[in-house]
CSV table of N, CA, C and O in Angstrom, one decimal:
chain,number,residue,atom,x,y,z
I,6,MET,N,-17.4,-14.0,-22.9
I,6,MET,CA,-16.0,-13.5,-23.3
I,6,MET,C,-14.6,-14.6,-22.2
I,6,MET,O,-15.4,-14.4,-20.7
I,7,ASP,N,-14.0,-14.8,-22.7
I,7,ASP,CA,-13.1,-15.7,-21.5
I,7,ASP,C,-12.1,-14.9,-20.7
I,7,ASP,O,-12.0,-13.6,-21.2
I,8,GLN,N,-12.1,-15.2,-19.4
I,8,GLN,CA,-12.0,-14.1,-18.1
I,8,GLN,C,-10.5,-14.0,-18.4
I,8,GLN,O,-9.5,-13.3,-18.0
I,9,ARG,N,-9.8,-15.4,-19.0
I,9,ARG,CA,-8.3,-15.1,-19.2
I,9,ARG,C,-7.9,-14.5,-20.3
I,9,ARG,O,-7.0,-13.7,-20.3
I,10,LEU,N,-8.5,-14.3,-21.3
I,10,LEU,CA,-8.5,-13.5,-22.6
I,10,LEU,C,-8.6,-12.0,-22.1
I,10,LEU,O,-8.1,-11.3,-22.9
I,11,TYR,N,-10.1,-11.7,-21.4
I,11,TYR,CA,-10.3,-10.2,-21.3
I,11,TYR,C,-10.6,-10.2,-19.9
I,11,TYR,O,-11.5,-10.2,-19.3
I,12,PRO,N,-9.3,-10.0,-19.2
I,12,PRO,CA,-9.6,-9.9,-17.6
I,12,PRO,C,-10.1,-8.3,-17.4
I,12,PRO,O,-10.7,-8.4,-16.2
I,13,VAL,N,-10.3,-7.5,-18.1
I,13,VAL,CA,-11.0,-6.1,-17.9
I,13,VAL,C,-12.7,-6.1,-18.3
I,13,VAL,O,-12.3,-6.5,-19.8
I,14,THR,N,-13.3,-5.6,-17.6
I,14,THR,CA,-14.6,-5.2,-18.2
I,14,THR,C,-14.8,-4.4,-19.3
I,14,THR,O,-14.0,-3.4,-19.2
I,15,PRO,N,-15.4,-4.3,-20.6
I,15,PRO,CA,-15.5,-3.2,-21.4
I,15,PRO,C,-16.1,-2.2,-20.8
I,15,PRO,O,-15.6,-0.9,-20.8
I,16,GLU,N,-17.0,-1.9,-19.5
I,16,GLU,CA,-17.6,-1.3,-18.9
I,16,GLU,C,-16.5,-0.6,-18.0
I,16,GLU,O,-16.2,0.9,-18.3
I,17,PHE,N,-15.5,-1.0,-17.3
I,17,PHE,CA,-14.6,-0.8,-16.4
I,17,PHE,C,-13.5,0.0,-17.4
I,17,PHE,O,-12.9,1.0,-17.0
I,18,PHE,N,-13.1,-0.9,-18.8
I,18,PHE,CA,-12.2,-0.2,-19.5
I,18,PHE,C,-12.8,1.4,-19.8
I,18,PHE,O,-12.0,2.1,-20.2
I,19,ARG,N,-14.0,1.3,-20.3
I,19,ARG,CA,-14.4,2.6,-21.3
I,19,ARG,C,-14.5,4.0,-20.0
I,19,ARG,O,-13.8,4.7,-20.1
I,20,GLN,N,-14.8,3.6,-18.6
I,20,GLN,CA,-15.0,4.4,-17.5
I,20,GLN,C,-13.7,4.9,-17.4
I,20,GLN,O,-13.2,6.4,-17.1
I,21,THR,N,-12.5,4.1,-16.9
I,21,THR,CA,-11.7,4.0,-16.2
I,21,THR,C,-10.0,4.4,-17.2
I,21,THR,O,-9.4,5.3,-17.2
I,22,ILE,N,-9.8,3.6,-18.1
I,22,ILE,CA,-8.4,3.2,-19.0
I,22,ILE,C,-8.6,4.0,-20.0
I,22,ILE,O,-7.8,4.8,-20.6
I,23,LEU,N,-9.8,4.0,-21.4
I,23,LEU,CA,-9.6,4.3,-22.1
I,23,LEU,C,-9.8,6.3,-22.4
I,23,LEU,O,-8.9,6.7,-23.0
I,24,PRO,N,-10.3,7.3,-21.2
I,24,PRO,CA,-9.7,8.4,-21.3
I,24,PRO,C,-8.0,9.1,-21.4
I,24,PRO,O,-7.7,9.5,-21.5
I,25,LEU,N,-7.3,7.8,-20.4
I,25,LEU,CA,-6.3,7.9,-20.2
I,25,LEU,C,-5.2,7.4,-21.6
I,25,LEU,O,-4.2,8.2,-21.7
I,26,ILE,N,-6.2,6.8,-22.1
I,26,ILE,CA,-5.4,6.4,-23.7
I,26,ILE,C,-5.8,7.4,-24.3
I,26,ILE,O,-4.5,7.7,-25.1
I,27,GLU,N,-6.6,7.6,-24.8
I,27,GLU,CA,-6.9,8.7,-25.6
I,27,GLU,C,-6.2,10.4,-25.3
I,27,GLU,O,-6.2,10.6,-26.1
I,28,GLY,N,-6.3,10.4,-23.6
I,28,GLY,CA,-5.6,12.0,-23.5
I,28,GLY,C,-3.9,11.5,-23.7
I,28,GLY,O,-3.1,12.4,-23.7
I,29,GLY,N,-3.5,10.4,-24.1
I,29,GLY,CA,-1.9,10.0,-24.4
I,29,GLY,C,-1.3,9.8,-25.4
I,29,GLY,O,0.0,9.8,-25.6
I,30,TYR,N,-2.1,9.8,-26.2
I,30,TYR,CA,-1.9,9.6,-27.7
I,30,TYR,C,-2.5,11.1,-28.5
I,30,TYR,O,-3.1,11.7,-28.4
I,31,ILE,N,-1.6,11.0,-29.7
I,31,ILE,CA,-2.1,12.1,-30.6
I,31,ILE,C,-2.0,11.1,-32.1
I,31,ILE,O,-0.9,10.8,-32.1
I,32,TRP,N,-3.5,11.1,-32.3
I,32,TRP,CA,-3.5,10.2,-33.6
I,32,TRP,C,-3.1,11.0,-34.7
I,32,TRP,O,-3.6,11.9,-34.8
I,33,LYS,N,-2.0,10.6,-35.6
I,33,LYS,CA,-1.9,11.0,-37.1
I,33,LYS,C,-2.4,9.5,-37.7
I,33,LYS,O,-2.0,8.9,-37.7
I,34,GLY,N,-2.9,10.2,-39.1
I,34,GLY,CA,-2.8,8.9,-40.2
I,34,GLY,C,-4.0,8.5,-40.0
I,34,GLY,O,-4.9,9.0,-39.5
I,35,ARG,N,-4.3,7.3,-40.3
I,35,ARG,CA,-5.3,6.3,-40.6
I,35,ARG,C,-5.9,6.2,-38.9
I,35,ARG,O,-5.3,5.9,-38.0
I,36,PRO,N,-7.2,6.2,-38.8
I,36,PRO,CA,-7.4,5.4,-37.5
I,36,PRO,C,-7.0,4.0,-37.1
I,36,PRO,O,-6.7,3.1,-38.0
I,37,PRO,N,-6.7,3.4,-35.8
I,37,PRO,CA,-6.7,1.9,-36.0
I,37,PRO,C,-7.4,1.4,-35.9
I,37,PRO,O,-8.6,1.3,-35.7
I,38,THR,N,-6.9,-0.1,-36.4
I,38,THR,CA,-7.8,-0.9,-37.1
I,38,THR,C,-8.2,-1.8,-35.5
I,38,THR,O,-9.5,-2.7,-35.8
I,39,ILE,N,-7.5,-1.9,-34.8
I,39,ILE,CA,-7.7,-3.0,-34.0
I,39,ILE,C,-8.1,-2.0,-32.3
I,39,ILE,O,-7.5,-1.0,-32.3
I,40,ALA,N,-9.4,-2.2,-31.9
I,40,ALA,CA,-9.7,-1.4,-30.6
I,40,ALA,C,-8.9,-1.1,-29.5
I,40,ALA,O,-8.0,-2.2,-29.0
I,41,HIS,N,-8.9,0.0,-28.7
I,41,HIS,CA,-8.4,-0.2,-27.7
I,41,HIS,C,-8.3,-0.8,-26.3
I,41,HIS,O,-7.2,-1.8,-25.9
I,42,TYR,N,-9.3,-1.4,-26.6
I,42,TYR,CA,-9.8,-2.6,-25.2
I,42,TYR,C,-8.8,-3.6,-26.0
I,42,TYR,O,-8.1,-4.4,-25.3
I,43,GLN,N,-9.3,-4.1,-27.2
I,43,GLN,CA,-8.4,-5.5,-28.1
I,43,GLN,C,-7.1,-5.4,-27.6
I,43,GLN,O,-6.5,-6.4,-26.9
I,44,VAL,N,-6.3,-4.3,-27.5
I,44,VAL,CA,-4.7,-3.8,-27.2
I,44,VAL,C,-4.5,-4.1,-25.9
I,44,VAL,O,-3.2,-4.4,-25.4
I,45,PHE,N,-5.0,-3.2,-25.4
I,45,PHE,CA,-4.9,-3.3,-23.5
I,45,PHE,C,-5.3,-4.8,-23.2
I,45,PHE,O,-4.4,-5.1,-22.3
I,46,CYS,N,-6.1,-5.4,-23.7
I,46,CYS,CA,-5.7,-6.6,-23.1
I,46,CYS,C,-4.9,-7.5,-23.5
I,46,CYS,O,-4.3,-8.4,-23.1
I,47,ALA,N,-4.8,-7.6,-24.9
I,47,ALA,CA,-3.3,-8.1,-25.4
I,47,ALA,C,-2.5,-7.8,-24.6
I,47,ALA,O,-1.3,-9.0,-24.3
I,48,ILE,N,-2.2,-6.7,-24.1
I,48,ILE,CA,-0.9,-6.1,-23.2
I,48,ILE,C,-1.0,-7.0,-22.2
I,48,ILE,O,0.0,-7.7,-21.7
I,49,LEU,N,-2.3,-6.8,-21.2
I,49,LEU,CA,-2.2,-7.7,-20.5
I,49,LEU,C,-1.7,-9.2,-20.4
I,49,LEU,O,-1.4,-9.7,-19.7
I,50,TYR,N,-2.3,-10.0,-21.4
I,50,TYR,CA,-2.1,-11.3,-21.5
I,50,TYR,C,-0.3,-11.3,-21.7
I,50,TYR,O,0.2,-12.1,-21.1
I,51,VAL,N,0.3,-10.7,-22.7
I,51,VAL,CA,1.4,-10.9,-22.5
I,51,VAL,C,2.4,-10.6,-21.6
I,51,VAL,O,3.1,-11.1,-21.0
I,52,LEU,N,1.8,-9.5,-21.0
I,52,LEU,CA,2.8,-9.1,-19.0
I,52,LEU,C,2.4,-10.4,-18.8
I,52,LEU,O,3.1,-10.8,-17.5
I,53,ARG,N,1.2,-11.2,-18.5
I,53,ARG,CA,0.8,-12.1,-17.6
I,53,ARG,C,1.6,-13.3,-17.9
I,53,ARG,O,2.1,-13.9,-16.7
I,54,THR,N,1.4,-13.7,-19.0
I,54,THR,CA,1.9,-15.0,-19.2
I,54,THR,C,3.4,-15.2,-19.8
I,54,THR,O,4.0,-16.2,-19.8
I,55,GLY,N,3.9,-14.1,-20.0
I,55,GLY,CA,5.6,-13.9,-20.3
I,55,GLY,C,5.5,-14.6,-22.1
I,55,GLY,O,6.9,-14.8,-22.1
I,56,CYS,N,4.4,-14.1,-22.7
I,56,CYS,CA,4.9,-15.1,-24.2
I,56,CYS,C,5.2,-14.2,-25.0
I,56,CYS,O,5.2,-13.1,-24.6
I,57,PRO,N,5.8,-14.8,-25.9
I,57,PRO,CA,6.5,-13.8,-27.1
I,57,PRO,C,5.2,-12.8,-27.6
I,57,PRO,O,4.2,-13.4,-28.1
I,58,TRP,N,5.6,-11.9,-28.0
I,58,TRP,CA,4.3,-11.2,-29.2
I,58,TRP,C,4.0,-11.9,-29.8
I,58,TRP,O,2.7,-12.1,-30.2
I,59,ARG,N,4.7,-13.0,-30.9
I,59,ARG,CA,4.2,-13.7,-32.0
I,59,ARG,C,3.8,-14.7,-31.7
I,59,ARG,O,2.7,-14.6,-32.2
I,60,ASP,N,3.3,-15.5,-30.9
I,60,ASP,CA,2.2,-16.2,-30.1
I,60,ASP,C,1.5,-15.3,-29.1
I,60,ASP,O,0.5,-16.7,-28.5
I,61,LEU,N,0.9,-14.5,-29.2
I,61,LEU,CA,-0.4,-14.0,-29.1
I,61,LEU,C,-1.4,-14.4,-30.0
I,61,LEU,O,-1.2,-14.5,-30.6
I,62,PRO,N,-2.6,-14.8,-28.9
I,62,PRO,CA,-3.7,-15.5,-29.6
I,62,PRO,C,-4.5,-14.7,-30.8
I,62,PRO,O,-4.4,-12.9,-30.5
I,63,THR,N,-4.7,-15.4,-31.8
I,63,THR,CA,-5.2,-14.3,-32.8
I,63,THR,C,-6.4,-13.3,-32.6
I,63,THR,O,-7.1,-12.7,-33.5
I,64,CYS,N,-7.1,-13.9,-31.5
I,64,CYS,CA,-8.3,-13.3,-31.0
I,64,CYS,C,-8.2,-11.9,-31.0
I,64,CYS,O,-9.0,-10.9,-31.0
I,65,TYR,N,-7.0,-11.1,-30.3
I,65,TYR,CA,-6.5,-10.0,-30.0
I,65,TYR,C,-6.5,-9.0,-31.5
I,65,TYR,O,-6.7,-7.8,-31.8
I,66,GLY,N,-6.0,-9.9,-32.6
I,66,GLY,CA,-5.7,-9.4,-33.8
I,66,GLY,C,-4.3,-9.4,-34.2
I,66,GLY,O,-3.7,-10.2,-33.8
I,67,ASN,N,-3.5,-8.8,-34.9
I,67,ASN,CA,-2.5,-8.7,-35.7
I,67,ASN,C,-1.3,-8.4,-34.7
I,67,ASN,O,-1.7,-7.4,-33.6
I,68,TRP,N,-0.7,-9.2,-34.2
I,68,TRP,CA,0.3,-9.1,-33.2
I,68,TRP,C,1.0,-8.1,-33.3
I,68,TRP,O,1.6,-7.2,-32.5
I,69,HIS,N,1.5,-8.0,-34.3
I,69,HIS,CA,2.6,-6.6,-34.5
I,69,HIS,C,2.1,-5.2,-34.6
I,69,HIS,O,3.2,-4.2,-34.1
I,70,SER,N,0.7,-4.9,-34.7
I,70,SER,CA,0.2,-4.1,-34.6
I,70,SER,C,-0.1,-3.6,-33.3
I,70,SER,O,0.3,-2.2,-32.8
I,71,ILE,N,-0.5,-5.0,-32.5
I,71,ILE,CA,-0.6,-5.0,-30.9
I,71,ILE,C,0.8,-4.3,-30.4
I,71,ILE,O,0.9,-3.4,-29.7
I,72,TYR,N,2.0,-5.1,-30.8
I,72,TYR,CA,3.1,-4.5,-30.3
I,72,TYR,C,3.8,-3.2,-30.4
I,72,TYR,O,4.2,-2.8,-29.6
I,73,THR,N,3.5,-2.7,-32.0
I,73,THR,CA,3.6,-1.3,-32.0
I,73,THR,C,3.2,-0.4,-31.3
I,73,THR,O,3.4,0.8,-31.2
I,74,ARG,N,2.1,-0.3,-30.4
I,74,ARG,CA,1.0,0.4,-30.2
I,74,ARG,C,1.6,0.4,-28.7
I,74,ARG,O,1.8,1.3,-28.5
I,75,PHE,N,1.9,-0.9,-28.7
I,75,PHE,CA,2.7,-0.9,-27.0
I,75,PHE,C,3.6,-0.4,-27.0
I,75,PHE,O,4.5,0.5,-26.0
I,76,LYS,N,4.8,-0.3,-28.1
I,76,LYS,CA,6.1,0.3,-28.0
I,76,LYS,C,6.1,1.7,-28.2
I,76,LYS,O,6.9,2.4,-27.4
I,77,ARG,N,5.0,2.5,-29.0
I,77,ARG,CA,4.6,3.5,-28.7
I,77,ARG,C,4.1,4.2,-27.7
I,77,ARG,O,4.5,5.1,-27.2
I,78,GLY,N,3.7,3.7,-26.9
I,78,GLY,CA,3.0,4.0,-25.6
I,78,GLY,C,4.0,3.7,-24.4
I,78,GLY,O,3.8,4.6,-23.7
I,79,SER,N,4.9,3.2,-24.2
I,79,SER,CA,5.8,2.8,-23.3
I,79,SER,C,7.0,3.8,-23.5
I,79,SER,O,7.3,4.5,-22.6
I,80,GLU,N,7.0,4.7,-25.0
I,80,GLU,CA,7.8,5.3,-25.3
I,80,GLU,C,7.6,7.1,-24.9
I,80,GLU,O,8.4,7.7,-24.4
I,81,LYS,N,6.2,6.7,-24.6
I,81,LYS,CA,5.5,8.5,-24.2
I,81,LYS,C,5.1,8.1,-22.6
I,81,LYS,O,4.7,8.7,-22.2
I,82,GLY,N,5.7,7.0,-21.8
I,82,GLY,CA,5.2,6.4,-20.7
I,82,GLY,C,3.9,6.4,-20.2
I,82,GLY,O,3.5,6.5,-19.2
I,83,LEU,N,2.6,6.0,-21.3
I,83,LEU,CA,1.7,5.7,-21.2
I,83,LEU,C,1.4,5.0,-20.3
I,83,LEU,O,0.4,4.7,-19.5
I,84,TRP,N,1.8,3.8,-20.5
I,84,TRP,CA,1.5,2.4,-19.6
I,84,TRP,C,1.6,2.4,-18.3
I,84,TRP,O,0.9,2.5,-17.2
I,85,TRP,N,2.8,3.6,-17.7
I,85,TRP,CA,3.4,3.8,-16.1
I,85,TRP,C,1.9,4.7,-16.2
I,85,TRP,O,1.6,4.7,-14.4
I,86,ARG,N,2.0,5.8,-16.6
I,86,ARG,CA,0.7,6.3,-16.1
I,86,ARG,C,-0.6,5.9,-16.1
I,86,ARG,O,-1.0,6.1,-14.8
I,87,ILE,N,-1.3,4.9,-16.9
I,87,ILE,CA,-2.3,4.0,-16.2
I,87,ILE,C,-2.2,3.5,-15.0
I,87,ILE,O,-3.1,3.4,-14.5
I,88,LEU,N,-0.7,2.9,-14.9
I,88,LEU,CA,-0.6,1.7,-13.8
I,88,LEU,C,-0.8,2.9,-12.8
I,88,LEU,O,-1.6,2.3,-11.7
I,89,ILE,N,-0.3,3.9,-12.6
I,89,ILE,CA,-0.5,4.9,-11.6
I,89,ILE,C,-1.6,5.3,-11.1
I,89,ILE,O,-1.8,5.4,-9.8
I,90,ALA,N,-2.5,6.0,-12.1
I,90,ALA,CA,-3.9,6.3,-11.9
I,90,ALA,C,-4.4,5.1,-11.2
I,90,ALA,O,-5.2,5.5,-10.8
I,91,LEU,N,-4.3,4.0,-12.0
I,91,LEU,CA,-5.0,2.6,-11.3
I,91,LEU,C,-5.2,2.5,-10.0
I,91,LEU,O,-5.9,2.3,-8.9
I,92,GLN,N,-3.7,2.6,-9.5
I,92,GLN,CA,-3.3,2.5,-8.4
I,92,GLN,C,-3.9,4.0,-7.2
I,92,GLN,O,-4.4,3.7,-5.9
I,93,GLN,N,-3.6,4.8,-7.4
I,93,GLN,CA,-4.1,5.9,-6.9
I,93,GLN,C,-5.5,6.1,-6.7
I,93,GLN,O,-6.4,6.4,-5.7
I,94,GLN,N,-6.7,5.4,-7.6
I,94,GLN,CA,-7.9,4.9,-7.6
I,94,GLN,C,-8.1,3.9,-6.7
I,94,GLN,O,-9.1,3.3,-6.4
I,95,GLY,N,-6.9,3.3,-6.2
I,95,GLY,CA,-7.2,2.1,-5.5
I,95,GLY,C,-7.9,0.7,-6.2
I,95,GLY,O,-8.4,0.0,-5.9
I,96,LYS,N,-7.3,0.6,-7.7
I,96,LYS,CA,-8.5,-0.4,-8.7
I,96,LYS,C,-7.4,-1.2,-9.2
I,96,LYS,O,-7.8,-1.9,-9.7
I,97,ALA,N,-6.0,-0.9,-8.8
I,97,ALA,CA,-4.7,-1.8,-9.0
I,97,ALA,C,-4.2,-1.8,-7.9
I,97,ALA,O,-3.7,-0.7,-7.2
I,98,GLN,N,-2.9,-2.5,-7.7
I,98,GLN,CA,-2.2,-2.9,-6.8
I,98,GLN,C,-1.0,-3.7,-7.2
I,98,GLN,O,-0.9,-4.5,-8.2
I,99,LEU,N,0.3,-2.7,-7.0
I,99,LEU,CA,1.4,-3.1,-7.4
I,99,LEU,C,2.7,-4.2,-6.4
I,99,LEU,O,2.5,-3.3,-5.9
I,100,ASN,N,2.9,-5.6,-7.0
I,100,ASN,CA,3.7,-6.0,-5.5
I,100,ASN,C,5.1,-6.2,-6.6
I,100,ASN,O,5.3,-7.2,-7.4
I,101,ILE,N,5.9,-5.6,-6.2
I,101,ILE,CA,7.0,-5.8,-7.1
I,101,ILE,C,8.3,-6.0,-6.0
I,101,ILE,O,8.2,-5.6,-5.0
I,102,ARG,N,8.7,-7.6,-6.2
I,102,ARG,CA,10.2,-7.8,-5.5
I,102,ARG,C,11.1,-7.4,-6.4
I,102,ARG,O,11.3,-7.6,-7.2
I,103,PRO,N,12.3,-7.2,-5.6
I,103,PRO,CA,13.7,-7.0,-6.5
I,103,PRO,C,13.6,-8.1,-7.0
I,103,PRO,O,13.8,-9.1,-6.6
I,104,PRO,N,14.6,-8.0,-7.9
I,104,PRO,CA,15.3,-9.4,-8.6
I,104,PRO,C,16.2,-10.1,-8.0
I,104,PRO,O,16.8,-9.7,-6.9
I,105,PHE,N,16.0,-11.5,-7.7
I,105,PHE,CA,17.0,-12.3,-7.2
I,105,PHE,C,16.7,-12.1,-5.4
I,105,PHE,O,17.2,-12.5,-4.6
I,106,GLU,N,15.8,-11.8,-5.0
I,106,GLU,CA,15.3,-11.0,-3.4
I,106,GLU,C,15.2,-12.8,-2.8
I,106,GLU,O,15.5,-13.3,-2.0
I,107,HIS,N,14.4,-13.6,-3.9
I,107,HIS,CA,14.2,-14.9,-3.3
I,107,HIS,C,15.6,-16.2,-3.3
I,107,HIS,O,15.7,-16.6,-2.3
I,108,LEU,N,16.3,-15.0,-3.7
I,108,LEU,CA,18.0,-16.1,-3.7
I,108,LEU,C,18.5,-15.9,-2.5
I,108,LEU,O,18.9,-16.8,-1.9
I,109,ASN,N,18.0,-15.0,-1.6
I,109,ASN,CA,19.0,-14.8,-0.2
I,109,ASN,C,18.2,-15.2,0.7
I,109,ASN,O,18.9,-15.5,1.5
I,110,GLU,N,17.0,-15.7,0.7
I,110,GLU,CA,15.9,-16.5,1.2
I,110,GLU,C,16.4,-17.2,1.9
I,110,GLU,O,16.6,-17.8,3.1
I,111,GLY,N,17.5,-18.3,1.1
I,111,GLY,CA,18.2,-19.6,1.6
I,111,GLY,C,19.1,-19.3,1.7
I,111,GLY,O,20.1,-20.8,2.7
I,112,LEU,N,20.0,-18.5,2.0
I,112,LEU,CA,21.5,-18.6,2.6
I,112,LEU,C,21.5,-18.3,3.5
I,112,LEU,O,20.9,-17.3,4.6
I,113,THR,N,22.6,-18.8,4.4
I,113,THR,CA,22.9,-19.0,5.7
I,113,THR,C,24.5,-18.7,5.7
I,113,THR,O,25.2,-19.0,4.9
I,114,ARG,N,25.2,-17.7,6.2
I,114,ARG,CA,26.1,-17.6,6.6
I,114,ARG,C,27.3,-18.8,7.9
I,114,ARG,O,26.2,-18.9,8.8
I,115,ALA,N,28.0,-19.0,7.4
I,115,ALA,CA,29.1,-19.7,8.6
I,115,ALA,C,29.8,-18.9,9.7
I,115,ALA,O,30.3,-17.7,8.8
């Protein structure tokens, strides 16, 4: 498996992330055709590369299905809950810089 396309191992996903995803959804209708692991790795790919959803590699599945699941999870706060849980377990680190902070570094006042 390509590390760039699948940065999380299936074992880590099953043990750590999958219980959070399954606890955050109430499934109605048909079961999903794309595995949670595929969707999670696809979302990480989009967030890491900044590519448009339509340019998502086909190995993940239908881009629109993945986008829809990302959107529904976002509306319920699922992705924030996953990030917070991973940070509390010490398995993820979030480094956020305020927007445009880098522009102030080069300014000098006269």
